[in-house]
Every structure is written in structure tokens, then in C-alpha cells.
XYZ file of C-alpha atoms in Angstrom:
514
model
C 116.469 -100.385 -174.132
C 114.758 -99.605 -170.537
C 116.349 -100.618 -167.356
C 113.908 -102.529 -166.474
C 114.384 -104.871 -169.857
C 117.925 -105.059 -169.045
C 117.253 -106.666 -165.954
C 114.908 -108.730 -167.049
C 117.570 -110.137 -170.181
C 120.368 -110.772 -167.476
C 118.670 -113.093 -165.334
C 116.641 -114.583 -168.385
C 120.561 -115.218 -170.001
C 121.838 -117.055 -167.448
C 119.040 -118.794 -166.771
C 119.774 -120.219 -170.282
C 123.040 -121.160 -168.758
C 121.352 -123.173 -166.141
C 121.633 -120.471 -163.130
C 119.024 -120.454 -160.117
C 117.509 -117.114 -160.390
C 118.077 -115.941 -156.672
C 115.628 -113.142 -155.181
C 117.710 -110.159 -154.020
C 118.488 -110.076 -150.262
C 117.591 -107.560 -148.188
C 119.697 -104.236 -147.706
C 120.151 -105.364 -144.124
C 121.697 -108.780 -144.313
C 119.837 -110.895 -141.758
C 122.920 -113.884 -141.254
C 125.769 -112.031 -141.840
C 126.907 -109.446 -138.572
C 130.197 -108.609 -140.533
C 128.388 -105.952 -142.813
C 126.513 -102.442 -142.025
C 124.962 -103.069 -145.654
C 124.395 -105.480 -148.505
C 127.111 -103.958 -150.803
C 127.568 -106.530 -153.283
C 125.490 -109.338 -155.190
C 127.960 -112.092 -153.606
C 127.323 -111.352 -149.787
C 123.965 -113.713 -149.437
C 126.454 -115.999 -151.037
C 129.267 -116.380 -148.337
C 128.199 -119.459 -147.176
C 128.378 -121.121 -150.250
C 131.725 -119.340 -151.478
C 133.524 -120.777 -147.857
C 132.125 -124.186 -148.935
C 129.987 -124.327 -146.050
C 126.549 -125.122 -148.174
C 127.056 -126.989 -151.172
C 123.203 -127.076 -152.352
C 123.815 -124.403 -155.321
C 126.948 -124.572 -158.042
C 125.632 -121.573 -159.995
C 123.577 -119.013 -159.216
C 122.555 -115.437 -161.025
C 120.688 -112.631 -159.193
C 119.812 -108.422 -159.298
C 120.734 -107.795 -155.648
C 119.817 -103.961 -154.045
C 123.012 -102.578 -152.434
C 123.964 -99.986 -150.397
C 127.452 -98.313 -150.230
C 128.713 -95.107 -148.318
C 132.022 -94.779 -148.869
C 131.610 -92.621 -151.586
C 128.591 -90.317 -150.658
C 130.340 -87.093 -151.021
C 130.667 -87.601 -154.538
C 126.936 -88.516 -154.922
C 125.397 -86.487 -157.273
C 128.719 -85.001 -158.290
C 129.786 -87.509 -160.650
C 128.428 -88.868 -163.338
C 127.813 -93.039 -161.792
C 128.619 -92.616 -158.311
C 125.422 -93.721 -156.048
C 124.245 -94.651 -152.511
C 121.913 -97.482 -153.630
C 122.014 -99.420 -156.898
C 121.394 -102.477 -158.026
C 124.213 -104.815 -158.695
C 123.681 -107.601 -161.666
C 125.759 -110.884 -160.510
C 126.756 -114.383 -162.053
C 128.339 -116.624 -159.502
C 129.680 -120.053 -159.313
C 130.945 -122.129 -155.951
C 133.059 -124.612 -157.652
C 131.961 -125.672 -160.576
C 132.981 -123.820 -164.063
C 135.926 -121.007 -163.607
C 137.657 -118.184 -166.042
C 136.995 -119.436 -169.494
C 133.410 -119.754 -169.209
C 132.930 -116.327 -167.092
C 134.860 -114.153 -169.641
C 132.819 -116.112 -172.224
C 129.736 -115.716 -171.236
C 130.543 -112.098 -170.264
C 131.318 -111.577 -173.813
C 128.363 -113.357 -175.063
C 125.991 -111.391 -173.400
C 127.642 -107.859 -174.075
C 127.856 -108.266 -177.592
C 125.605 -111.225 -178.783
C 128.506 -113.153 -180.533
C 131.235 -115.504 -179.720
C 134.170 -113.714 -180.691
C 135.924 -110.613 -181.031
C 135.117 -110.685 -185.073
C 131.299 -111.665 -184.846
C 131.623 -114.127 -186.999
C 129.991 -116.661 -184.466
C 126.959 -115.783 -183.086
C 125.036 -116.395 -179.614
C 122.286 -119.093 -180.138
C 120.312 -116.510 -177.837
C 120.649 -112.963 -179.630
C 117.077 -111.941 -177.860
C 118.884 -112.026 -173.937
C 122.265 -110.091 -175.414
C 122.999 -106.776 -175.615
C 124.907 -106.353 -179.243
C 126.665 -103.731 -177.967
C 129.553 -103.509 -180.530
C 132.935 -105.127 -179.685
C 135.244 -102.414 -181.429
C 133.828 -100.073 -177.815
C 135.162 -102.380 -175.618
C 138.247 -103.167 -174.359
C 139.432 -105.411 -171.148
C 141.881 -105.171 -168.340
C 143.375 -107.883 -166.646
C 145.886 -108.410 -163.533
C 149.560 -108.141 -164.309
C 150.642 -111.630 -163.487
C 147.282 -112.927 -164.811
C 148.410 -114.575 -167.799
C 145.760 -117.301 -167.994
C 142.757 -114.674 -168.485
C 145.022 -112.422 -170.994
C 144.994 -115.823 -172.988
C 141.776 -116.366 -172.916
C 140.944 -113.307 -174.231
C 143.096 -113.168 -176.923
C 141.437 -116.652 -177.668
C 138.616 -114.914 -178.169
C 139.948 -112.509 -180.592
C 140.341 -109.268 -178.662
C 143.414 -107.707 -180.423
C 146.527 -107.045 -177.502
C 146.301 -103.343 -177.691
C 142.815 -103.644 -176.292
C 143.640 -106.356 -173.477
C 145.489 -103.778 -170.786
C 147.414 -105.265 -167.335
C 146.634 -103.632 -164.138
C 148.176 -103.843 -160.963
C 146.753 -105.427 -157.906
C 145.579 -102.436 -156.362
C 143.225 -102.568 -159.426
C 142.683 -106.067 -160.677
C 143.317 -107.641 -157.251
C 140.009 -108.561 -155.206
C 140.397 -107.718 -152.145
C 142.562 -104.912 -153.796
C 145.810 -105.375 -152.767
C 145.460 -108.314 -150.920
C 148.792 -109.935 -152.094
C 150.990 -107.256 -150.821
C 148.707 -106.061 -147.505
C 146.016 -108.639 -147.275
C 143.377 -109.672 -145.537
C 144.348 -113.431 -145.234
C 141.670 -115.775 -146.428
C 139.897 -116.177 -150.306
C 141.295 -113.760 -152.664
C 142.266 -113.666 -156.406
C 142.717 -111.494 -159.659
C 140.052 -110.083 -161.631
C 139.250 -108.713 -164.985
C 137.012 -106.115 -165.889
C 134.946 -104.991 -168.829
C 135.020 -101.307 -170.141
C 133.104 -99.153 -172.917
C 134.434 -96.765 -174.530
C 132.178 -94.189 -176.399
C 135.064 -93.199 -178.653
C 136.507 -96.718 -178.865
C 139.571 -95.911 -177.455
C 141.274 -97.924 -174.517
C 141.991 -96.794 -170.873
C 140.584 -92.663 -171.678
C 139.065 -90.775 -169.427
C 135.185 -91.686 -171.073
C 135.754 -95.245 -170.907
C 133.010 -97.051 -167.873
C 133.848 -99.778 -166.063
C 130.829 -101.906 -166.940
C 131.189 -105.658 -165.355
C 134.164 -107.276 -162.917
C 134.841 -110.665 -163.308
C 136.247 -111.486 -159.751
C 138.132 -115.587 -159.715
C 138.540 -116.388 -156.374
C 141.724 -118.816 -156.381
C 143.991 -118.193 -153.706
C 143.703 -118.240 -150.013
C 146.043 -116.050 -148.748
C 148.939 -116.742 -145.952
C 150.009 -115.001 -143.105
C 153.585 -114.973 -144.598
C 151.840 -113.531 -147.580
C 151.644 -116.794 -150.062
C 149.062 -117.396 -152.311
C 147.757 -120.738 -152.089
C 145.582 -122.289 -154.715
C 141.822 -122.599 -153.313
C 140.672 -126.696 -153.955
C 137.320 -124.924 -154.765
C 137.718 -122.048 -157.207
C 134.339 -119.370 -157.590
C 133.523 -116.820 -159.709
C 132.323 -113.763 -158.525
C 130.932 -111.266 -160.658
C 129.375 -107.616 -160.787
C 127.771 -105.426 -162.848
C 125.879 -102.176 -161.784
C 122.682 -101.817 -163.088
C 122.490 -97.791 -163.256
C 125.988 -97.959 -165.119
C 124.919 -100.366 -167.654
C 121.888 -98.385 -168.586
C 123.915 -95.776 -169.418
C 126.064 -97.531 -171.844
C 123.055 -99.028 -173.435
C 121.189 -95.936 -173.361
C 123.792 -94.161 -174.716
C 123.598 -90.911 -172.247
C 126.714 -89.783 -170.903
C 125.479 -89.833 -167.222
C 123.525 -92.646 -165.158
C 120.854 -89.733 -164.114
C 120.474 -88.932 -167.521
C 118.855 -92.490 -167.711
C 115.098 -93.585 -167.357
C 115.707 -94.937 -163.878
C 116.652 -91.373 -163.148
C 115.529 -88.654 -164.902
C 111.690 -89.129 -163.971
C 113.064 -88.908 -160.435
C 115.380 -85.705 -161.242
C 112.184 -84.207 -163.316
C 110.309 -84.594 -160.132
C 112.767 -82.651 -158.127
C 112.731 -80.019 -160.379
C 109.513 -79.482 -160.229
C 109.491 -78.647 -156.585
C 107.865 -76.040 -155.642
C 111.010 -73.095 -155.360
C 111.739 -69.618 -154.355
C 113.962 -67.477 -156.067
C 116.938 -68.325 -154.919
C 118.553 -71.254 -156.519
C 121.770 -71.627 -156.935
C 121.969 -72.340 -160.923
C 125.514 -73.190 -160.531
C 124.568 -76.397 -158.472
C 121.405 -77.164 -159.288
C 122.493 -80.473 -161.418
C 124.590 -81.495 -158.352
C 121.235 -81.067 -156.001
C 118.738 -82.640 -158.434
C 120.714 -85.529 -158.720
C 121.491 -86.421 -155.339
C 118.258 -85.533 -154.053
C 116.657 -88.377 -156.660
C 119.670 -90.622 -155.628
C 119.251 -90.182 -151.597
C 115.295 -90.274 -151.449
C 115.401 -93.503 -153.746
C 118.023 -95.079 -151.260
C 115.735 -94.002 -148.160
C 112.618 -95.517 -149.489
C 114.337 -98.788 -149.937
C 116.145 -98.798 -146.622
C 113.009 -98.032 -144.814
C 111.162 -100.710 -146.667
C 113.736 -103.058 -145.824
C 112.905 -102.121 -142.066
C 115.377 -99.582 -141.107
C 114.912 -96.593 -139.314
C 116.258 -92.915 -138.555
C 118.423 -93.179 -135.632
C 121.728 -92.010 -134.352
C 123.645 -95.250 -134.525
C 124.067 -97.689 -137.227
C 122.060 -97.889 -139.998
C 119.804 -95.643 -139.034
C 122.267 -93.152 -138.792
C 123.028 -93.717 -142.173
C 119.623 -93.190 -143.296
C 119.202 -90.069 -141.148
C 122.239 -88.805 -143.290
C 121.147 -89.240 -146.567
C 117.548 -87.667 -145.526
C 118.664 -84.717 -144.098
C 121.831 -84.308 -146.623
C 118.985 -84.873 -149.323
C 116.713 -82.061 -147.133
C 119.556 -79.374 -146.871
C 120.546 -79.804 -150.736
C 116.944 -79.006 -151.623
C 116.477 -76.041 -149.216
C 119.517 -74.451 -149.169
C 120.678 -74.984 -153.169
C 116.893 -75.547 -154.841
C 115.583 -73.151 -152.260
C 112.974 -75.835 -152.240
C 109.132 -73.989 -150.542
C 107.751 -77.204 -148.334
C 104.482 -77.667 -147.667
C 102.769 -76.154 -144.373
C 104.166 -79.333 -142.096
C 108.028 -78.815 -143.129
C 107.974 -81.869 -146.135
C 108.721 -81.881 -149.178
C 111.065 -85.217 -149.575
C 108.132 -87.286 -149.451
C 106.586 -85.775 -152.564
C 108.792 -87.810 -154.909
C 107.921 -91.447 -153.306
C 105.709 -92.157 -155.951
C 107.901 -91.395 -158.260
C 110.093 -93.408 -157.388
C 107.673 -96.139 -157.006
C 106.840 -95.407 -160.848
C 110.126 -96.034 -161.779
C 110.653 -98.883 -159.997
C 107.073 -100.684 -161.331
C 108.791 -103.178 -163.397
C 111.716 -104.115 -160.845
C 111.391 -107.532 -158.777
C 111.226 -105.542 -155.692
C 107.775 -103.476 -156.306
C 105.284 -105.476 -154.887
C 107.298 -104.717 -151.432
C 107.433 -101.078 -151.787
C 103.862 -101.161 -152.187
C 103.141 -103.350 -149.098
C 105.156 -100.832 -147.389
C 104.726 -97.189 -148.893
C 102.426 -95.988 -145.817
C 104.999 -96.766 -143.714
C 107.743 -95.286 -145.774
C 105.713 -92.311 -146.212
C 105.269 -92.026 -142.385
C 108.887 -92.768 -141.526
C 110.089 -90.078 -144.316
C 107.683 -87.547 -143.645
C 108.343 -87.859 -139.509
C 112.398 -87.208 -140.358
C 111.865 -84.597 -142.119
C 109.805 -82.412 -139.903
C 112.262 -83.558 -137.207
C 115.073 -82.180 -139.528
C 113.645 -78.612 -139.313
C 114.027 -78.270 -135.637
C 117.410 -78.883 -136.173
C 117.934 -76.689 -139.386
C 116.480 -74.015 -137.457
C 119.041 -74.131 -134.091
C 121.935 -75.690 -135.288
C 122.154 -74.475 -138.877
C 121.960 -71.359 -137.827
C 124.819 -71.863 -135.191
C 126.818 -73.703 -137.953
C 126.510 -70.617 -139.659
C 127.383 -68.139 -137.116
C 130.928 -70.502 -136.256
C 131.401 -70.510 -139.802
C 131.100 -66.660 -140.587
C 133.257 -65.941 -137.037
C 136.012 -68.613 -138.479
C 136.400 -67.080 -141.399
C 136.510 -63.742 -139.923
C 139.694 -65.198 -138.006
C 140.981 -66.724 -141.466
C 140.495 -69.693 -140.294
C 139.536 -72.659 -143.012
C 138.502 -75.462 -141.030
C 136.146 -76.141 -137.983
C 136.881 -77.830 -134.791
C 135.894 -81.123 -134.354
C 134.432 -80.727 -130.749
C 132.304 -77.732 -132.652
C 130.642 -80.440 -135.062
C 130.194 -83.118 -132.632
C 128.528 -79.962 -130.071
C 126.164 -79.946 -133.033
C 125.750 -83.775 -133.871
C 125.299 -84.141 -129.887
C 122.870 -81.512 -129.105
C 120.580 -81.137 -132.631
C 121.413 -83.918 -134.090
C 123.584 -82.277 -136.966
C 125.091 -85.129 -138.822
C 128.977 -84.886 -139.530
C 128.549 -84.958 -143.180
C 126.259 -82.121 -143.248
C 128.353 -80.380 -141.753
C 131.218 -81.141 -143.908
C 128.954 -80.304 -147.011
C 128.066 -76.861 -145.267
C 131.868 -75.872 -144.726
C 132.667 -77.160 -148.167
C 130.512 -74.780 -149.546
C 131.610 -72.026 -147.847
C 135.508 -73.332 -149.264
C 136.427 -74.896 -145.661
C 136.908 -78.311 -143.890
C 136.174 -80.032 -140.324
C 138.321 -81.795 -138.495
C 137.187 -85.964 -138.281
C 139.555 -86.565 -136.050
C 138.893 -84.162 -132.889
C 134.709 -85.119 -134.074
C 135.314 -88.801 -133.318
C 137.642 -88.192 -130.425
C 134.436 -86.362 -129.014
C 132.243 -88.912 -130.225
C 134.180 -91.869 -128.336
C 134.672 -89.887 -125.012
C 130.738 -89.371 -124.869
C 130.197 -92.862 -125.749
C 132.582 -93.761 -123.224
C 130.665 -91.880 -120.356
C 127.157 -93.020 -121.464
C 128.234 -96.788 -121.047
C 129.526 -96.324 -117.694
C 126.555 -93.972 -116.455
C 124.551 -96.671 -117.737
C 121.837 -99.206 -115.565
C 121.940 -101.010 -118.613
C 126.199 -101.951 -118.787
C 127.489 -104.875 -118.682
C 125.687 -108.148 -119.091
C 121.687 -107.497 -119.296
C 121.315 -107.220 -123.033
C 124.517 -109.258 -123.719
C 123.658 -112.726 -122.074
C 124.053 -112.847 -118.150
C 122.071 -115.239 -116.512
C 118.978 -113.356 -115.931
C 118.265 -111.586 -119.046
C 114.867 -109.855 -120.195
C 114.945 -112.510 -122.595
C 115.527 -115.257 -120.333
C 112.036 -113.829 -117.871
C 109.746 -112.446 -119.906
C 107.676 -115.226 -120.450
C 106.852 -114.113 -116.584
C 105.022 -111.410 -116.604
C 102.206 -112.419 -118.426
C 102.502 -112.985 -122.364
C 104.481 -114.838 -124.086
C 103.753 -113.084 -127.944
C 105.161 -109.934 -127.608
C 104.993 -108.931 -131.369
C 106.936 -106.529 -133.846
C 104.537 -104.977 -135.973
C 107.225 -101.927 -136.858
C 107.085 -103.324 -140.909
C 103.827 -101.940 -141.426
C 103.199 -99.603 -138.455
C 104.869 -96.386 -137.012
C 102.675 -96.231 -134.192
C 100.364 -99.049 -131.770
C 98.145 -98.585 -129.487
C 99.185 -101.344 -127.206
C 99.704 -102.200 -123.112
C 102.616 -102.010 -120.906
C 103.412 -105.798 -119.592
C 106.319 -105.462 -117.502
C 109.120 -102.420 -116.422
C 112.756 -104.343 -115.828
C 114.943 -101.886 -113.797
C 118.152 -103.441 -114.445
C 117.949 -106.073 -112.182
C 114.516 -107.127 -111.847
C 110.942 -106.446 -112.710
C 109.418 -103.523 -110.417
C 106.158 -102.120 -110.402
C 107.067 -98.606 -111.056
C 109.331 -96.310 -111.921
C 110.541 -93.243 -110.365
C 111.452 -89.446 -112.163
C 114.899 -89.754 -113.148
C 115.156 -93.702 -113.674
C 116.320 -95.420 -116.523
C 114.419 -98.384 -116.720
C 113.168 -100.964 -120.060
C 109.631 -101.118 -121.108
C 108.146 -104.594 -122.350
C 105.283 -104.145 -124.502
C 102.487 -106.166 -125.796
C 103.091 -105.162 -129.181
C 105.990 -102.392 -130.941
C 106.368 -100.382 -133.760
């Protein structure tokens, strides 16, 4: 069964089960400033989860996240990822645990029970993936969910207790907190062999019941509202269903990885890595084109820093491990965009990458030949400090030596950490983000722009534009890199001037921006 089928029987399932399909939200949640990312199917949910909008009960959606807490082991492992797609049930109040695990069930295996002897009334939205594979976990003091799935018929030996750190959402969250919504969860694995808690067994869907709002004196105290809050990733599904033994051995992947591999190369690849390159590259270029439709950009803060990194770590991996030829202008990244467009046709989400592939091409393609300036000076410095540290016996790099390259070429940290981990060494974080702070530390204060201007003092470039001649100043940056536009007004910090002198900092207002 294709990914994009599986997608297409999720929402169609719960549908069934009277569940507002929900469009996905974009990776850069608009209403919610607590969050780099969209990591999660519940986060355009919040609002309704705190009780604050009480329009929906149910709800059921394929949301595109973004994670990076994992990135070094992207393209190392078999289902870790920077974007996926996360599949997501949800109610805000209304039914609780024995209708989630249910319906969980239902969907996975196409029956009502444990036996099969009941079947779903809808066997064309299930999976039938078969029941003796699959085995549960539940939280230790979560006896109400163990119940209900023994009710169900799945035998004890296959029902396992976890601890909180485990089955506890936030994890821990009894013991260390955060204060606020919490409670226990139970989650669905497959096992190839059949066998229960192995090393092959996936995690394949997390039933999360919110219940409790925790104390500060560390009590649990039942929620008046109770929500469910599930998850299941997309890529990780496919892979059961499919059954391959790797997500990027799936067909949301391995057109992608095929494309990679068919790079033009030099002689020099490193066969012992190539699987590790091929993969990440078709991971990190499908989580760029998606970020930059979604309207971010390359920059050295943020998000955009975060989509710098996975370009350039995605660049380095193909030059220096595919030994990847680019064309005459430094690409090659931007080859594989219509791939992944192809394998994306069927998803909710194409007609969006269309509207925006010249700009994703243009964004991409301007990165990259940025990148190899900085290949070019500080790679080759990284090199040298590598080669002289070993020399020494030394296994790890300075911080301040990272951060001279982050500062002056624009070396991300983790590219730096991938090139001393190749060469068997490490970098110090800590003396990189001591660096990092001090420098941020003596831009703000060497600043025209501290304080209050772009933070809500009385006379803000907000609060005056409107006098200097047009009040439309327009954002065309979603479909444009570049405008040709006119200059309406130069603020110098205090007030609009007429001019500005060598060596000023001053803000630009134009008519229209990119």
C-alpha cells in the first residue's frame, strides 16, 4: 500500500467517526510564539486542548512537522527524520481512553478484537495488519488502559508497563514536571517477528490522555476536561505496511535516495557511508523545500538557521562522502526538487509546492552557491585545525575555534561537529555558545537599533510610517526572491532623515520586499 493511500485511509477513517478533517498547519506556527517549529499534529490545537475555543470536540488531521533534536542521527538510523508527517486523532472533551485504544485497534487491524472474530463495518479505511505483530505498552500505574486492553483480548504477555519517563507525556512530568496538562500514554508497536519489547519492534502510534494538571507540590489533579492526543508518523507507518525494514527503503523515499545516487560523482566515494549520505541528503532537501515553501529563509538566527543547517549539512554529505561533481554555478541540491515534488503529487500539500517551486528553487539554489564560499575558506581552515589537533593528540576542538568559523564564514556548529566526528573527534558546545552569547552581547549594545524601536516605544517605525508617503508597503517574499521596487523612507534610530552617511546603521522602508 503507497503512502499516499495510507494517508488518504486515516483521515477517510475517522471521518467515519465523525472527525473534522483539519488542513495541516504550517511548519511555522503563525499563533503560537512558544515553538521554533510545528513538531506535533496537536500544536494548532492548543487552544482548544486549554479549553479556550470550544467550536471543535473531535478533530483528525496529517500535519507536516519539523523536529531537530535528533538531526545527528538523520540518515543514520533506520526512522529518524527532520521533517515528517505526523497522522493525529484528537478530542477536547468529549470521548476519552476506551474509544482511542479502540479505534486505534480498529484501524490497525480491521477487527474489533484481539481474536478477529468481530470485524470493522469499514474494512476498506483499515489496515489488517495482523494482531499476533503487535503488542502494547502502557504506564505503570495506568491500570484503567491495561484493562481496556485486555478487554479487547490482547493476551497480558503482550500488554507491557513502562515507566513515566516512557509512557508519561510530558515524559516525566510527575516526578520533574512542567506544571500544567499532563497524563499517561500508551503506545502501539509492530513487531516483524511477533515478539514483544525486541530490538525490531517500531513504535507505530501514541495514544497520549491528557488527565491531570499537574501541581507545584507535584500532585496530579484530575483535568474537568479530559483530551486525547494522538500520533502516528507517517514515514514509520509506511514501513510497517510496506514491509521494508527502513523508512528510506519506502516509496516516499527511495525515488528521492535513487535521485541522489544518480548524481553526477567523481571517484571518490566513500562506499562505507554512502547509505548514511543518500539518505540524509533525500531527508534534508525534502525538509528544505517544505520550510522554504512555508516562507522561511536561510539566515543565521532562528529558523533560518535551521534551514541553513540542514542545506549545507545536506551540501557537505554530498561533496565530501558522494564526492558529488556540481554543475558550473556550484548546485547540485536543487536537482532533486522535482523529485521530491513527484513524490509528494498525491499529498494534501502539493498544490503549494507548486505555487511556490520557483521560489524554492531560487532560495535553494542561492544557499548553495553561498555555501561554496564558505567550503572553500573555512573548510579548509577546519581542516588545517583539525590535522594540527591531532598532531598534538588532541581529540576535540575548541569552542572559540568553531564559533571563529560560524562567525566569520558562516560554518554552522553542526557541520562542524559532523567534520570532527569523522575524523574520530568532538567540539566543545559549551566554550561555542559561551562565544556565541558574548558576541551577541556586544552587537546589542553597539547597536542604534537597542532598546525600544522594534519592541514598542512610543515612536516606532510602525507607529510613523504611514508618514512618509504610502501606506501599502507589501511582502511579496512568498513568491519572489528579488523586486524591483523604491526606497520610501530611511529611519536612523530616532527619526526619518534624508540620507545616510558611510558607516551608519540605519532601516530602509520599502515600497515593496522580498
Amino acid at each position: 500500500m503507497k503512502t499516499s493511500e495510507l494517508r488518504k485511509r486515516y483521515l477517510a477513517f475517522f471521518e467515519s467517526k465523525e472527525h473534522p478533517v483539519r488542513p495541516s498547519d504550517l511548519l511555522t506556527p503563525a499563533n503560537d510564539p512558544t515553538v521554533l517549529f510545528t513538531s506535533a499534529g496537536m500544536n494548532q490545537f492548543k487552544e482548544y486542548f486549554l479549553g479556550k475555543k470550544k467550536d471543535l470536540t473531535r478533530a483528525t488531521s496529517v500535519q507536516k512537522c519539523l523536529r531537530t533534536g535528533d538531526m545527528e542521527n538523520v540518515g543514520r538510523t533506520p526512522s529518524h527524520h527532520s521533517f515528517f508527517e505526523m497522522l493525529g486523532n484528537f478530542s477536547f472533551g468529549d470521548y476519552f481512553k476506551e474509544q482511542a485504544i479502540a479505534w486505534a485497534w480498529e484501524f490497525l487491524t480491521g477487527t474489533l478484537d484481539f481474536a478477529g472474530t468481530k470485524k470493522s463495518k469499514n474494512p476498506e479505511l483499515c489496515l489488517s495488519l495482523p494482531a499476533e505483530k503487535l503488542w502494547v505498552s502502557v504506564y505503570e500505574e495506568d491500570d484503567e488502559a491495561a484493562e481496556m486492553w485486555t478487554q479487547l483480548g490482547v493476551p497480558a504477555e503482550r500488554i507491557v508497563r513502562f515507566g513515566q519517563e516512557d509512557n508519561f507525556w510530558p515524559a516525566n512530568a510527575p516526578s520533574e514536571g512542567p506544571n500544567g496538562p499532563c497524563g499517561p500514554c500508551s503506545e502501539i508497536y509492530f513487531d516483524s517477528d511477533g515478539k514483544v519489547d525486541s530490538p525490531k519492534s517500531v513504535e507505530v502510534w501514541n495514544l497520549v490522555f491528557t488527565q491531570y494538571d499537574r501541581q507545584s507540590d507535584g500532585s496530579l489533579e484530575p483535568l474537568p476536561r479530559k483530551n486525547i492526543d494522538t500520533g502516528m508518523g507517517l514515514e514509520r507507518l509506511s514501513t510497517v505496511v510496506q514491509g521494508v525494514t527502513s523508512d528510506y527503503e519506502t516509496d516516499g523515499f527511495v525515488p528521492l535516495v535513487e535521485a541522489a545516487r544518480k548524481l553526477k560523482r567523481g571517484p571518490k566515494t566513500k562506499k562505507d557511508s554512502e547509505t548514511f549520505a543518500l539518505h540524509a541528503i533525500a531527508d534534508h532537501v525534502r525538509a528544505a523545500v517544505f520550510l522554504i515553501a512555508d516562507g522561511v529563509m536561510p539566515s543565521n538566527e532562528g529558523r533560518g538557521y535551521v534551514l541553513r543547517m540542514v542545506i549545507r549539512r545536506a551540501y557537505r554529505l554530498g561533496r565530501s562522502i558522494l564526492d558529488v561533481i556540481p554543475s558550473n554555478d556550484g548546485t547540485y541540491l536543487v536537482q532533486l526538487i522535482p523529485t521530491v515534488l513527484e513524490v509528494m503529487k498525491d499529498s494534501p500539500y502539493i498544490d503549494d509546492l507548486l505555487a511556490k517551486v520557483t521560489l524554492v528553487e531560487e532560495a535553494l539554489g542561492d544557499e548553495e552557491r553561498q555555501f561554496v564560499q564558505t567550503l572553500e575558506s573555512g573548510g579548509h581552515l577546519l581542516a588545517l585545525k583539525i590535522e594540527e589537533l591531532k598532531s598534538q593528540g588532541k581529540t576535540e576542538i575548541p569552542g572559540a575555534e568553531a564559533f571563529k568559523l560560524y562567525d566569520t564564514f558562516g560554518f554552522p556548529f553542526e557541520l562542524t561537529e559532523d567534520a570532527a566526528a569523522e575524523q574520530g573527534m568532538t567540539v566543545a558546545r559549551s566554550g561555542f555558545d559561551a562565544a556565541l552569547k558574548e558576541q551577541q552581547k556586544r552587537s546589542r549594545a553597539g547597536s542604534q537599533f537597542a532598546g525600544g524601536i522594534f519592541a514598542g516605544d512610543s515612536l516606532t517605525i510602525r507607529d510613523t510610517i504611514t508618514n512618509i508617503g504610502s501606506k501599502d508597503q507589501q511582502f511579496v517574499g512568498y513568491k519572489n526572491l528579488k523586486a524591483h521596487t523604491q526606497l520610501l523612507g530611511i529611519w536612523d534610530g530616532k527619526s526619518w532623515v534624508q540620507e545616510a552617511q558611510a558607516g551608519q546603521q540605519v532601516g530602509l522602508v520599502l515600497e515593496q520586499s522580498p
